[in-house]
PDB file of C-alpha atoms in Angstrom:
ATOM      1  CA  UNK A   1      -7.450  -1.957  -5.276  1.00  0.00           C
ATOM      2  CA  UNK A   2      -9.338  -4.262  -7.593  1.00  0.00           C
ATOM      3  CA  UNK A   3     -12.041  -1.749  -8.429  1.00  0.00           C
ATOM      4  CA  UNK A   4     -13.734  -3.980 -10.989  1.00  0.00           C
ATOM      5  CA  UNK A   5     -14.254  -6.885  -8.589  1.00  0.00           C
ATOM      6  CA  UNK A   6     -15.668  -4.570  -5.975  1.00  0.00           C
ATOM      7  CA  UNK A   7     -17.894  -2.881  -8.547  1.00  0.00           C
ATOM      8  CA  UNK A   8     -19.281  -6.275  -9.566  1.00  0.00           C
ATOM      9  CA  UNK A   9     -19.980  -7.249  -5.971  1.00  0.00           C
ATOM     10  CA  UNK A  10     -21.587  -3.934  -5.118  1.00  0.00           C
ATOM     11  CA  UNK A  11     -23.796  -3.902  -8.211  1.00  0.00           C
ATOM     12  CA  UNK A  12     -24.893  -7.482  -7.574  1.00  0.00           C
ATOM     13  CA  UNK A  13     -25.715  -6.773  -3.952  1.00  0.00           C
ATOM     14  CA  UNK A  14     -27.740  -3.688  -4.818  1.00  0.00           C
ATOM     15  CA  UNK A  15     -29.646  -5.557  -7.516  1.00  0.00           C
ATOM     16  CA  UNK A  16     -30.293  -8.408  -5.084  1.00  0.00           C
ATOM     17  CA  UNK A  17     -31.742  -5.925  -2.590  1.00  0.00           C
ATOM     18  CA  UNK A  18     -34.096  -4.607  -5.272  1.00  0.00           C
ATOM     19  CA  UNK A  19     -35.356  -7.882  -6.684  1.00  0.00           C
ATOM     20  CA  UNK A  20     -34.393 -10.439  -4.030  1.00  0.00           C
ATOM     21  CA  UNK A  21     -33.564 -11.992  -1.852  1.00  0.00           C
ATOM     22  CA  UNK A  22     -32.297 -14.454  -4.453  1.00  0.00           C
ATOM     23  CA  UNK A  23     -31.315 -18.054  -3.868  1.00  0.00           C
ATOM     24  CA  UNK A  24     -27.608 -18.896  -3.868  1.00  0.00           C
ATOM     25  CA  UNK A  25     -27.882 -20.291  -7.394  1.00  0.00           C
ATOM     26  CA  UNK A  26     -29.751 -17.257  -8.691  1.00  0.00           C
ATOM     27  CA  UNK A  27     -27.287 -14.885  -7.023  1.00  0.00           C
ATOM     28  CA  UNK A  28     -24.377 -16.738  -8.628  1.00  0.00           C
ATOM     29  CA  UNK A  29     -26.041 -16.242 -12.029  1.00  0.00           C
ATOM     30  CA  UNK A  30     -26.552 -12.554 -11.226  1.00  0.00           C
ATOM     31  CA  UNK A  31     -22.859 -12.191 -10.357  1.00  0.00           C
ATOM     32  CA  UNK A  32     -21.914 -13.774 -13.660  1.00  0.00           C
ATOM     33  CA  UNK A  33     -24.166 -11.393 -15.583  1.00  0.00           C
ATOM     34  CA  UNK A  34     -22.793  -8.361 -13.758  1.00  0.00           C
ATOM     35  CA  UNK A  35     -19.205  -9.497 -14.301  1.00  0.00           C
ATOM     36  CA  UNK A  36     -19.779  -9.715 -18.051  1.00  0.00           C
ATOM     37  CA  UNK A  37     -20.848  -6.075 -18.253  1.00  0.00           C
ATOM     38  CA  UNK A  38     -20.696  -4.120 -14.969  1.00  0.00           C
ATOM     39  CA  UNK A  39     -21.625  -0.827 -16.640  1.00  0.00           C
ATOM     40  CA  UNK A  40     -25.111  -2.144 -17.424  1.00  0.00           C
ATOM     41  CA  UNK A  41     -25.769  -2.659 -13.723  1.00  0.00           C
ATOM     42  CA  UNK A  42     -24.210   0.530 -12.350  1.00  0.00           C
ATOM     43  CA  UNK A  43     -27.538   2.345 -12.074  1.00  0.00           C
ATOM     44  CA  UNK A  44     -26.955   4.069  -8.718  1.00  0.00           C
ATOM     45  CA  UNK A  45     -24.650   7.059  -8.150  1.00  0.00           C
ATOM     46  CA  UNK A  46     -22.157   5.219  -5.856  1.00  0.00           C
ATOM     47  CA  UNK A  47     -21.596   2.490  -8.438  1.00  0.00           C
ATOM     48  CA  UNK A  48     -21.501   4.964 -11.324  1.00  0.00           C
ATOM     49  CA  UNK A  49     -18.754   6.860  -9.485  1.00  0.00           C
ATOM     50  CA  UNK A  50     -16.851   3.634  -8.838  1.00  0.00           C
ATOM     51  CA  UNK A  51     -17.138   2.776 -12.540  1.00  0.00           C
ATOM     52  CA  UNK A  52     -15.473   6.082 -13.432  1.00  0.00           C
ATOM     53  CA  UNK A  53     -12.709   5.389 -10.912  1.00  0.00           C
ATOM     54  CA  UNK A  54     -12.160   1.817 -12.146  1.00  0.00           C
ATOM     55  CA  UNK A  55     -11.655   3.053 -15.706  1.00  0.00           C
ATOM     56  CA  UNK A  56      -9.377   5.867 -14.517  1.00  0.00           C
ATOM     57  CA  UNK A  57      -7.184   3.489 -12.527  1.00  0.00           C
ATOM     58  CA  UNK A  58      -6.916   1.184 -15.540  1.00  0.00           C
ATOM     59  CA  UNK A  59      -5.802   4.103 -17.712  1.00  0.00           C
ATOM     60  CA  UNK A  60      -3.299   5.251 -15.095  1.00  0.00           C
ATOM     61  CA  UNK A  61      -1.746   1.797 -14.708  1.00  0.00           C
ATOM     62  CA  UNK A  62      -1.582   1.264 -18.464  1.00  0.00           C
ATOM     63  CA  UNK A  63       0.322   4.528 -18.858  1.00  0.00           C
ATOM     64  CA  UNK A  64       3.027   3.390 -16.421  1.00  0.00           C
ATOM     65  CA  UNK A  65       4.469   1.087 -19.056  1.00  0.00           C
ATOM     66  CA  UNK A  66       5.386   3.958 -21.374  1.00  0.00           C
ATOM     67  CA  UNK A  67       8.220   5.415 -19.274  1.00  0.00           C
ATOM     68  CA  UNK A  68      11.209   3.150 -19.842  1.00  0.00           C
ATOM     69  CA  UNK A  69      12.580   4.960 -22.898  1.00  0.00           C
ATOM     70  CA  UNK A  70      11.966   8.500 -21.625  1.00  0.00           C
ATOM     71  CA  UNK A  71      14.696  10.830 -20.419  1.00  0.00           C
ATOM     72  CA  UNK A  72      14.276  12.513 -17.028  1.00  0.00           C
ATOM     73  CA  UNK A  73      12.537  15.625 -18.333  1.00  0.00           C
ATOM     74  CA  UNK A  74      10.117  13.685 -20.511  1.00  0.00           C
ATOM     75  CA  UNK A  75       9.458  11.239 -17.666  1.00  0.00           C
ATOM     76  CA  UNK A  76       8.513  14.031 -15.253  1.00  0.00           C
ATOM     77  CA  UNK A  77       6.228  15.603 -17.866  1.00  0.00           C
ATOM     78  CA  UNK A  78       4.511  12.297 -18.596  1.00  0.00           C
ATOM     79  CA  UNK A  79       4.171  11.528 -14.913  1.00  0.00           C
ATOM     80  CA  UNK A  80       2.613  14.935 -14.215  1.00  0.00           C
ATOM     81  CA  UNK A  81       0.211  14.420 -17.114  1.00  0.00           C
ATOM     82  CA  UNK A  82      -1.071  11.045 -15.969  1.00  0.00           C
ATOM     83  CA  UNK A  83      -1.456  12.168 -12.356  1.00  0.00           C
ATOM     84  CA  UNK A  84      -3.401  15.232 -13.504  1.00  0.00           C
ATOM     85  CA  UNK A  85      -5.625  13.024 -15.671  1.00  0.00           C
ATOM     86  CA  UNK A  86      -6.269  10.711 -12.732  1.00  0.00           C
ATOM     87  CA  UNK A  87      -7.113  13.618 -10.423  1.00  0.00           C
ATOM     88  CA  UNK A  88      -9.564  14.975 -12.992  1.00  0.00           C
ATOM     89  CA  UNK A  89     -11.344  11.615 -13.190  1.00  0.00           C
ATOM     90  CA  UNK A  90     -11.428  11.379  -9.402  1.00  0.00           C
ATOM     91  CA  UNK A  91     -13.096  14.791  -9.303  1.00  0.00           C
ATOM     92  CA  UNK A  92     -15.604  13.607 -11.888  1.00  0.00           C
ATOM     93  CA  UNK A  93     -16.372  10.507  -9.824  1.00  0.00           C
ATOM     94  CA  UNK A  94     -16.774  12.585  -6.664  1.00  0.00           C
ATOM     95  CA  UNK A  95     -19.150  14.921  -8.513  1.00  0.00           C
ATOM     96  CA  UNK A  96     -21.331  11.913  -9.362  1.00  0.00           C
ATOM     97  CA  UNK A  97     -21.209  10.677  -5.758  1.00  0.00           C
ATOM     98  CA  UNK A  98     -19.696  12.998  -3.116  1.00  0.00           C
ATOM     99  CA  UNK A  99     -19.549   9.993  -0.796  1.00  0.00           C
ATOM    100  CA  UNK A 100     -17.162   8.080  -3.054  1.00  0.00           C
ATOM    101  CA  UNK A 101     -14.312   7.772  -0.549  1.00  0.00           C
ATOM    102  CA  UNK A 102     -12.119   5.775  -2.918  1.00  0.00           C
ATOM    103  CA  UNK A 103     -12.197   8.535  -5.535  1.00  0.00           C
ATOM    104  CA  UNK A 104     -11.569  11.269  -2.997  1.00  0.00           C
ATOM    105  CA  UNK A 105      -8.742   9.365  -1.320  1.00  0.00           C
ATOM    106  CA  UNK A 106      -7.152   8.587  -4.679  1.00  0.00           C
ATOM    107  CA  UNK A 107      -7.409  12.217  -5.720  1.00  0.00           C
ATOM    108  CA  UNK A 108      -5.582  13.327  -2.582  1.00  0.00           C
ATOM    109  CA  UNK A 109      -2.844  10.725  -3.006  1.00  0.00           C
ATOM    110  CA  UNK A 110      -2.404  11.671  -6.667  1.00  0.00           C
ATOM    111  CA  UNK A 111      -1.941  15.326  -5.708  1.00  0.00           C
ATOM    112  CA  UNK A 112       1.386  14.410  -4.056  1.00  0.00           C
ATOM    113  CA  UNK A 113       1.011  16.860  -1.211  1.00  0.00           C
ATOM    114  CA  UNK A 114       3.666  16.960   1.464  1.00  0.00           C
ATOM    115  CA  UNK A 115       2.995  14.417   4.238  1.00  0.00           C
ATOM    116  CA  UNK A 116       1.660  16.981   6.721  1.00  0.00           C
ATOM    117  CA  UNK A 117      -0.823  18.436   4.235  1.00  0.00           C
ATOM    118  CA  UNK A 118      -1.829  15.022   2.951  1.00  0.00           C
ATOM    119  CA  UNK A 119      -2.213  13.595   6.446  1.00  0.00           C
ATOM    120  CA  UNK A 120      -4.426  16.495   7.504  1.00  0.00           C
ATOM    121  CA  UNK A 121      -6.559  16.150   4.366  1.00  0.00           C
ATOM    122  CA  UNK A 122      -7.011  12.402   4.862  1.00  0.00           C
ATOM    123  CA  UNK A 123      -7.877  12.942   8.530  1.00  0.00           C
ATOM    124  CA  UNK A 124     -10.503  15.539   7.586  1.00  0.00           C
ATOM    125  CA  UNK A 125     -11.934  13.196   4.976  1.00  0.00           C
ATOM    126  CA  UNK A 126     -12.064  10.329   7.448  1.00  0.00           C
ATOM    127  CA  UNK A 127     -13.744  12.445  10.112  1.00  0.00           C
ATOM    128  CA  UNK A 128     -16.343  13.632   7.626  1.00  0.00           C
ATOM    129  CA  UNK A 129     -17.250  10.051   6.724  1.00  0.00           C
ATOM    130  CA  UNK A 130     -16.677   8.298  10.035  1.00  0.00           C
ATOM    131  CA  UNK A 131     -19.164   5.586  10.950  1.00  0.00           C
ATOM    132  CA  UNK A 132     -20.340   4.948  14.485  1.00  0.00           C
ATOM    133  CA  UNK A 133     -19.257   1.325  14.425  1.00  0.00           C
ATOM    134  CA  UNK A 134     -17.499  -1.171  12.191  1.00  0.00           C
ATOM    135  CA  UNK A 135     -19.275  -4.275  10.847  1.00  0.00           C
ATOM    136  CA  UNK A 136     -19.120  -7.356  13.044  1.00  0.00           C
ATOM    137  CA  UNK A 137     -16.434  -9.909  12.248  1.00  0.00           C
ATOM    138  CA  UNK A 138     -13.883  -8.974   9.623  1.00  0.00           C
ATOM    139  CA  UNK A 139     -14.899  -5.559   8.299  1.00  0.00           C
ATOM    140  CA  UNK A 140     -13.275  -6.408   4.957  1.00  0.00           C
ATOM    141  CA  UNK A 141     -16.172  -8.776   4.271  1.00  0.00           C
ATOM    142  CA  UNK A 142     -18.421  -5.709   3.912  1.00  0.00           C
ATOM    143  CA  UNK A 143     -17.612  -4.391   0.451  1.00  0.00           C
ATOM    144  CA  UNK A 144     -19.319  -1.077   1.256  1.00  0.00           C
ATOM    145  CA  UNK A 145     -17.062  -0.521   4.279  1.00  0.00           C
ATOM    146  CA  UNK A 146     -13.796  -1.195   2.462  1.00  0.00           C
ATOM    147  CA  UNK A 147     -13.305   2.392   1.211  1.00  0.00           C
ATOM    148  CA  UNK A 148     -13.130   3.630   4.798  1.00  0.00           C
ATOM    149  CA  UNK A 149     -10.624   0.903   5.701  1.00  0.00           C
ATOM    150  CA  UNK A 150      -8.505   1.856   2.672  1.00  0.00           C
ATOM    151  CA  UNK A 151      -8.602   5.507   3.730  1.00  0.00           C
ATOM    152  CA  UNK A 152      -7.412   4.646   7.248  1.00  0.00           C
ATOM    153  CA  UNK A 153      -4.633   2.371   5.955  1.00  0.00           C
ATOM    154  CA  UNK A 154      -3.476   5.156   3.619  1.00  0.00           C
ATOM    155  CA  UNK A 155      -3.545   7.618   6.514  1.00  0.00           C
ATOM    156  CA  UNK A 156      -1.334   5.273   8.561  1.00  0.00           C
ATOM    157  CA  UNK A 157       1.246   5.131   5.755  1.00  0.00           C
ATOM    158  CA  UNK A 158       1.185   8.906   5.356  1.00  0.00           C
ATOM    159  CA  UNK A 159       1.707   9.348   9.109  1.00  0.00           C
ATOM    160  CA  UNK A 160       4.776   7.130   8.830  1.00  0.00           C
ATOM    161  CA  UNK A 161       6.018   9.126   5.847  1.00  0.00           C
ATOM    162  CA  UNK A 162       5.554  12.325   7.822  1.00  0.00           C
ATOM    163  CA  UNK A 163       7.496  10.995  10.836  1.00  0.00           C
ATOM    164  CA  UNK A 164       4.360  10.763  12.977  1.00  0.00           C
ATOM    165  CA  UNK A 165       5.292   7.306  14.112  1.00  0.00           C
ATOM    166  CA  UNK A 166       2.991   6.912  17.117  1.00  0.00           C
ATOM    167  CA  UNK A 167       0.014   8.015  15.023  1.00  0.00           C
ATOM    168  CA  UNK A 168       1.052   5.587  12.267  1.00  0.00           C
ATOM    169  CA  UNK A 169       1.218   2.730  14.762  1.00  0.00           C
ATOM    170  CA  UNK A 170      -2.178   3.604  16.238  1.00  0.00           C
ATOM    171  CA  UNK A 171      -3.907   3.920  12.862  1.00  0.00           C
ATOM    172  CA  UNK A 172      -2.353   0.703  11.547  1.00  0.00           C
ATOM    173  CA  UNK A 173      -3.337  -1.154  14.715  1.00  0.00           C
ATOM    174  CA  UNK A 174      -6.924   0.018  14.278  1.00  0.00           C
ATOM    175  CA  UNK A 175      -6.992  -1.272  10.706  1.00  0.00           C
ATOM    176  CA  UNK A 176      -5.701  -4.717  11.667  1.00  0.00           C
ATOM    177  CA  UNK A 177      -8.119  -4.738  14.587  1.00  0.00           C
ATOM    178  CA  UNK A 178     -11.201  -4.490  12.389  1.00  0.00           C
ATOM    179  CA  UNK A 179      -9.725  -6.513   9.495  1.00  0.00           C
ATOM    180  CA  UNK A 180      -7.895  -9.426  11.148  1.00  0.00           C
ATOM    181  CA  UNK A 181      -7.052 -10.840   7.716  1.00  0.00           C
ATOM    182  CA  UNK A 182      -5.165  -7.574   7.010  1.00  0.00           C
ATOM    183  CA  UNK A 183      -5.625  -7.567   3.220  1.00  0.00           C
ATOM    184  CA  UNK A 184      -4.113  -4.069   3.047  1.00  0.00           C
ATOM    185  CA  UNK A 185      -0.906  -4.949   4.887  1.00  0.00           C
ATOM    186  CA  UNK A 186      -1.362  -2.385   7.651  1.00  0.00           C
ATOM    187  CA  UNK A 187       0.831  -4.645   9.815  1.00  0.00           C
ATOM    188  CA  UNK A 188       3.789  -3.628   7.634  1.00  0.00           C
ATOM    189  CA  UNK A 189       3.271   0.024   8.525  1.00  0.00           C
ATOM    190  CA  UNK A 190       2.870  -0.932  12.179  1.00  0.00           C
ATOM    191  CA  UNK A 191       6.122  -2.938  12.166  1.00  0.00           C
ATOM    192  CA  UNK A 192       8.141  -0.055  10.756  1.00  0.00           C
ATOM    193  CA  UNK A 193       6.580   2.333  13.269  1.00  0.00           C
ATOM    194  CA  UNK A 194       7.517  -0.027  16.109  1.00  0.00           C
ATOM    195  CA  UNK A 195      11.094  -0.101  14.824  1.00  0.00           C
ATOM    196  CA  UNK A 196      11.355   3.684  14.863  1.00  0.00           C
ATOM    197  CA  UNK A 197       9.737   3.907  18.306  1.00  0.00           C
ATOM    198  CA  UNK A 198      12.142   1.243  19.601  1.00  0.00           C
ATOM    199  CA  UNK A 199       9.098  -0.750  20.693  1.00  0.00           C
ATOM    200  CA  UNK A 200      10.637  -4.203  20.814  1.00  0.00           C
ATOM    201  CA  UNK A 201       7.655  -5.731  22.605  1.00  0.00           C
ATOM    202  CA  UNK A 202       5.271  -4.310  20.020  1.00  0.00           C
ATOM    203  CA  UNK A 203       7.295  -5.592  17.094  1.00  0.00           C
ATOM    204  CA  UNK A 204       7.686  -8.978  18.770  1.00  0.00           C
ATOM    205  CA  UNK A 205       3.931  -9.245  19.236  1.00  0.00           C
ATOM    206  CA  UNK A 206       3.352  -8.459  15.563  1.00  0.00           C
ATOM    207  CA  UNK A 207       5.980 -10.983  14.486  1.00  0.00           C
ATOM    208  CA  UNK A 208       4.352 -13.638  16.661  1.00  0.00           C
ATOM    209  CA  UNK A 209       0.889 -12.846  15.335  1.00  0.00           C
ATOM    210  CA  UNK A 210       2.074 -13.083  11.739  1.00  0.00           C
ATOM    211  CA  UNK A 211       4.544 -15.931  12.170  1.00  0.00           C
ATOM    212  CA  UNK A 212       4.866 -17.792   8.895  1.00  0.00           C
ATOM    213  CA  UNK A 213       3.953 -14.648   6.946  1.00  0.00           C
ATOM    214  CA  UNK A 214       7.302 -12.878   7.032  1.00  0.00           C
ATOM    215  CA  UNK A 215       7.875 -10.058   4.594  1.00  0.00           C
ATOM    216  CA  UNK A 216      10.455  -7.549   3.482  1.00  0.00           C
ATOM    217  CA  UNK A 217       8.915  -5.157   6.010  1.00  0.00           C
ATOM    218  CA  UNK A 218       9.197  -7.543   8.954  1.00  0.00           C
ATOM    219  CA  UNK A 219      12.832  -8.363   8.213  1.00  0.00           C
ATOM    220  CA  UNK A 220      13.800  -4.728   7.642  1.00  0.00           C
ATOM    221  CA  UNK A 221      11.935  -3.559  10.741  1.00  0.00           C
ATOM    222  CA  UNK A 222      13.890  -6.055  12.873  1.00  0.00           C
ATOM    223  CA  UNK A 223      17.203  -4.776  11.473  1.00  0.00           C
ATOM    224  CA  UNK A 224      16.270  -1.155  12.131  1.00  0.00           C
ATOM    225  CA  UNK A 225      14.995  -1.824  15.631  1.00  0.00           C
ATOM    226  CA  UNK A 226      18.103  -3.715  16.748  1.00  0.00           C
ATOM    227  CA  UNK A 227      20.378  -1.100  15.195  1.00  0.00           C
ATOM    228  CA  UNK A 228      18.563   1.712  16.983  1.00  0.00           C
ATOM    229  CA  UNK A 229      18.830  -0.218  20.255  1.00  0.00           C
ATOM    230  CA  UNK A 230      22.609  -0.405  19.625  1.00  0.00           C
ATOM    231  CA  UNK A 231      22.573  -4.200  19.723  1.00  0.00           C
ATOM    232  CA  UNK A 232      24.869  -4.383  16.737  1.00  0.00           C
ATOM    233  CA  UNK A 233      25.725  -8.081  16.840  1.00  0.00           C
ATOM    234  CA  UNK A 234      22.038  -8.994  16.738  1.00  0.00           C
ATOM    235  CA  UNK A 235      21.417  -6.286  14.153  1.00  0.00           C
ATOM    236  CA  UNK A 236      24.160  -7.778  11.961  1.00  0.00           C
ATOM    237  CA  UNK A 237      22.507 -11.201  12.137  1.00  0.00           C
ATOM    238  CA  UNK A 238      19.156  -9.637  11.245  1.00  0.00           C
ATOM    239  CA  UNK A 239      20.771  -7.804   8.332  1.00  0.00           C
ATOM    240  CA  UNK A 240      22.208 -11.058   7.032  1.00  0.00           C
ATOM    241  CA  UNK A 241      18.760 -12.605   7.333  1.00  0.00           C
ATOM    242  CA  UNK A 242      17.271  -9.681   5.395  1.00  0.00           C
ATOM    243  CA  UNK A 243      19.877 -10.219   2.693  1.00  0.00           C
ATOM    244  CA  UNK A 244      19.369 -13.972   2.483  1.00  0.00           C
ATOM    245  CA  UNK A 245      15.580 -14.100   2.815  1.00  0.00           C
ATOM    246  CA  UNK A 246      14.514 -11.040   0.788  1.00  0.00           C
ATOM    247  CA  UNK A 247      15.313 -11.255  -2.914  1.00  0.00           C
ATOM    248  CA  UNK A 248      17.378  -8.230  -3.890  1.00  0.00           C
ATOM    249  CA  UNK A 249      17.003  -6.796  -0.399  1.00  0.00           C
ATOM    250  CA  UNK A 250      20.638  -5.703  -0.243  1.00  0.00           C
ATOM    251  CA  UNK A 251      20.354  -3.872  -3.555  1.00  0.00           C
ATOM    252  CA  UNK A 252      17.074  -2.196  -2.569  1.00  0.00           C
ATOM    253  CA  UNK A 253      18.671  -0.967   0.646  1.00  0.00           C
ATOM    254  CA  UNK A 254      21.938   0.284  -0.852  1.00  0.00           C
ATOM    255  CA  UNK A 255      20.575   1.531  -4.189  1.00  0.00           C
ATOM    256  CA  UNK A 256      16.994   2.722  -3.545  1.00  0.00           C
ATOM    257  CA  UNK A 257      14.775   2.877  -6.632  1.00  0.00           C
ATOM    258  CA  UNK A 258      11.913   5.327  -7.151  1.00  0.00           C
ATOM    259  CA  UNK A 259       8.536   3.816  -6.252  1.00  0.00           C
ATOM    260  CA  UNK A 260       5.334   5.312  -7.641  1.00  0.00           C
ATOM    261  CA  UNK A 261       2.798   6.472  -5.035  1.00  0.00           C
ATOM    262  CA  UNK A 262       0.225   3.868  -4.022  1.00  0.00           C
ATOM    263  CA  UNK A 263      -3.159   4.503  -5.631  1.00  0.00           C
ATOM    264  CA  UNK A 264      -4.926   3.336  -3.508  1.00  0.00           C
ATOM    265  CA  UNK A 265      -3.227   0.294  -2.010  1.00  0.00           C
ATOM    266  CA  UNK A 266       0.237  -1.170  -2.203  1.00  0.00           C
ATOM    267  CA  UNK A 267       0.716  -3.110  -5.428  1.00  0.00           C
ATOM    268  CA  UNK A 268       0.516  -6.856  -4.914  1.00  0.00           C
ATOM    269  CA  UNK A 269       3.890  -8.580  -4.667  1.00  0.00           C
ATOM    270  CA  UNK A 270       5.159 -12.010  -3.696  1.00  0.00           C
ATOM    271  CA  UNK A 271       6.323 -12.247  -0.070  1.00  0.00           C
ATOM    272  CA  UNK A 272       9.997 -11.295   0.344  1.00  0.00           C
ATOM    273  CA  UNK A 273      10.333 -10.503  -3.361  1.00  0.00           C
ATOM    274  CA  UNK A 274      12.405  -7.680  -4.836  1.00  0.00           C
ATOM    275  CA  UNK A 275       9.177  -5.748  -5.431  1.00  0.00           C
ATOM    276  CA  UNK A 276       8.399  -5.991  -1.719  1.00  0.00           C
ATOM    277  CA  UNK A 277      11.946  -4.951  -0.857  1.00  0.00           C
ATOM    278  CA  UNK A 278      11.636  -1.781  -2.946  1.00  0.00           C
ATOM    279  CA  UNK A 279       8.374  -0.842  -1.224  1.00  0.00           C
ATOM    280  CA  UNK A 280       9.653  -1.643   2.262  1.00  0.00           C
ATOM    281  CA  UNK A 281      12.794   0.462   1.809  1.00  0.00           C
ATOM    282  CA  UNK A 282      10.765   3.332   0.378  1.00  0.00           C
ATOM    283  CA  UNK A 283       8.353   3.266   3.313  1.00  0.00           C
ATOM    284  CA  UNK A 284      11.244   3.039   5.786  1.00  0.00           C
ATOM    285  CA  UNK A 285      12.928   6.103   4.258  1.00  0.00           C
ATOM    286  CA  UNK A 286      11.830   8.503   7.057  1.00  0.00           C
ATOM    287  CA  UNK A 287      13.365   6.140   9.610  1.00  0.00           C
ATOM    288  CA  UNK A 288      16.567   5.602   7.640  1.00  0.00           C
ATOM    289  CA  UNK A 289      16.916   9.357   7.079  1.00  0.00           C
ATOM    290  CA  UNK A 290      16.515   9.901  10.803  1.00  0.00           C
ATOM    291  CA  UNK A 291      19.422   7.499  11.446  1.00  0.00           C
ATOM    292  CA  UNK A 292      21.945   8.717   8.829  1.00  0.00           C
ATOM    293  CA  UNK A 293      24.725   6.416  10.007  1.00  0.00           C
ATOM    294  CA  UNK A 294      22.593   3.314   9.364  1.00  0.00           C
ATOM    295  CA  UNK A 295      23.355   3.039   5.641  1.00  0.00           C
ATOM    296  CA  UNK A 296      27.056   3.627   6.260  1.00  0.00           C
ATOM    297  CA  UNK A 297      26.955   0.774   8.776  1.00  0.00           C
ATOM    298  CA  UNK A 298      25.258  -1.441   6.174  1.00  0.00           C
ATOM    299  CA  UNK A 299      27.854  -0.511   3.564  1.00  0.00           C
ATOM    300  CA  UNK A 300      30.556  -1.529   5.999  1.00  0.00           C
ATOM    301  CA  UNK A 301      29.630  -5.172   5.521  1.00  0.00           C
ATOM    302  CA  UNK A 302      31.471  -6.412   2.446  1.00  0.00           C
ATOM    303  CA  UNK A 303      29.185  -9.428   2.065  1.00  0.00           C
ATOM    304  CA  UNK A 304      26.120  -7.155   1.844  1.00  0.00           C
ATOM    305  CA  UNK A 305      27.733  -4.942  -0.798  1.00  0.00           C
ATOM    306  CA  UNK A 306      28.787  -8.005  -2.788  1.00  0.00           C
ATOM    307  CA  UNK A 307      25.278  -9.431  -2.570  1.00  0.00           C
ATOM    308  CA  UNK A 308      23.841  -6.172  -3.883  1.00  0.00           C
ATOM    309  CA  UNK A 309      26.385  -6.036  -6.714  1.00  0.00           C
ATOM    310  CA  UNK A 310      25.721  -9.656  -7.705  1.00  0.00           C
ATOM    311  CA  UNK A 311      21.960  -9.043  -7.760  1.00  0.00           C
ATOM    312  CA  UNK A 312      22.451  -5.939  -9.916  1.00  0.00           C
ATOM    313  CA  UNK A 313      24.563  -7.820 -12.447  1.00  0.00           C
ATOM    314  CA  UNK A 314      22.161 -10.738 -12.558  1.00  0.00           C
ATOM    315  CA  UNK A 315      19.146  -8.452 -12.957  1.00  0.00           C
ATOM    316  CA  UNK A 316      20.758  -5.971 -15.397  1.00  0.00           C
ATOM    317  CA  UNK A 317      20.444  -3.097 -12.938  1.00  0.00           C
ATOM    318  CA  UNK A 318      22.771  -0.125 -12.539  1.00  0.00           C
ATOM    319  CA  UNK A 319      25.538  -0.392  -9.991  1.00  0.00           C
TER     320      UNK A 319
END
């Protein structure tokens, strides 16, 4: 989430409603003024709450860079500290504006509840703030509606994490339905859910819709689906494609690396990059765990193991 950009847009729109409507040129000047100092324009509770959250997210992300030299015990202590600090700021933002969905969603995600508890809490939050209808067109164009979209996308990921695959598919499909541009990548969640549900038609439809926008998720979902359908020759070809097309994909699959929880959205990453591979494998963990022989099958391909080892050596990673 780029909280600062959204804060600027929201402040400018509220100011325009008060003093406008402004011409395009005047509104552009207003945007520039707000961007230079958003705090001066955050004079309503919703924007004041978002300002608190934007600063808290900046502090959280800055603290992530301090972990590399810590041992395991110190790392866990530092991690607990920064998550507690973020939750406290989310509570402060929600006290300023109880309707600040972004702060309340972030606070729940930072609490690291088990998937069932977290899913229930997100569902309750969504029901309490449900709107009768979404904006016309792409709902993402409405900056005031985005928090609800983010909440629903997060709920879809949590459903996947909690092995509620049909619910994950349904929630992700709803998100892509109202935001055809899919800025939150809900299609990735949907693809993994289709793989676990052995919904080949569903995954094929998603692949066709997003042709030319392949990702670590789409390649991994195809491997998992074909493996679960026991079409091992096709699954082997898909696995080779995953290895060749996703940078470090073999290493991510065979040597999973801890991924911090998303607060609020997935971090941005280049398509089919190693960063994407790490996220895709982490999100697919409930599926992989449910098919314990899958990793052993992957390890049985010498070329995949060699690819992972070569990537580790080239990237100075443990092997």
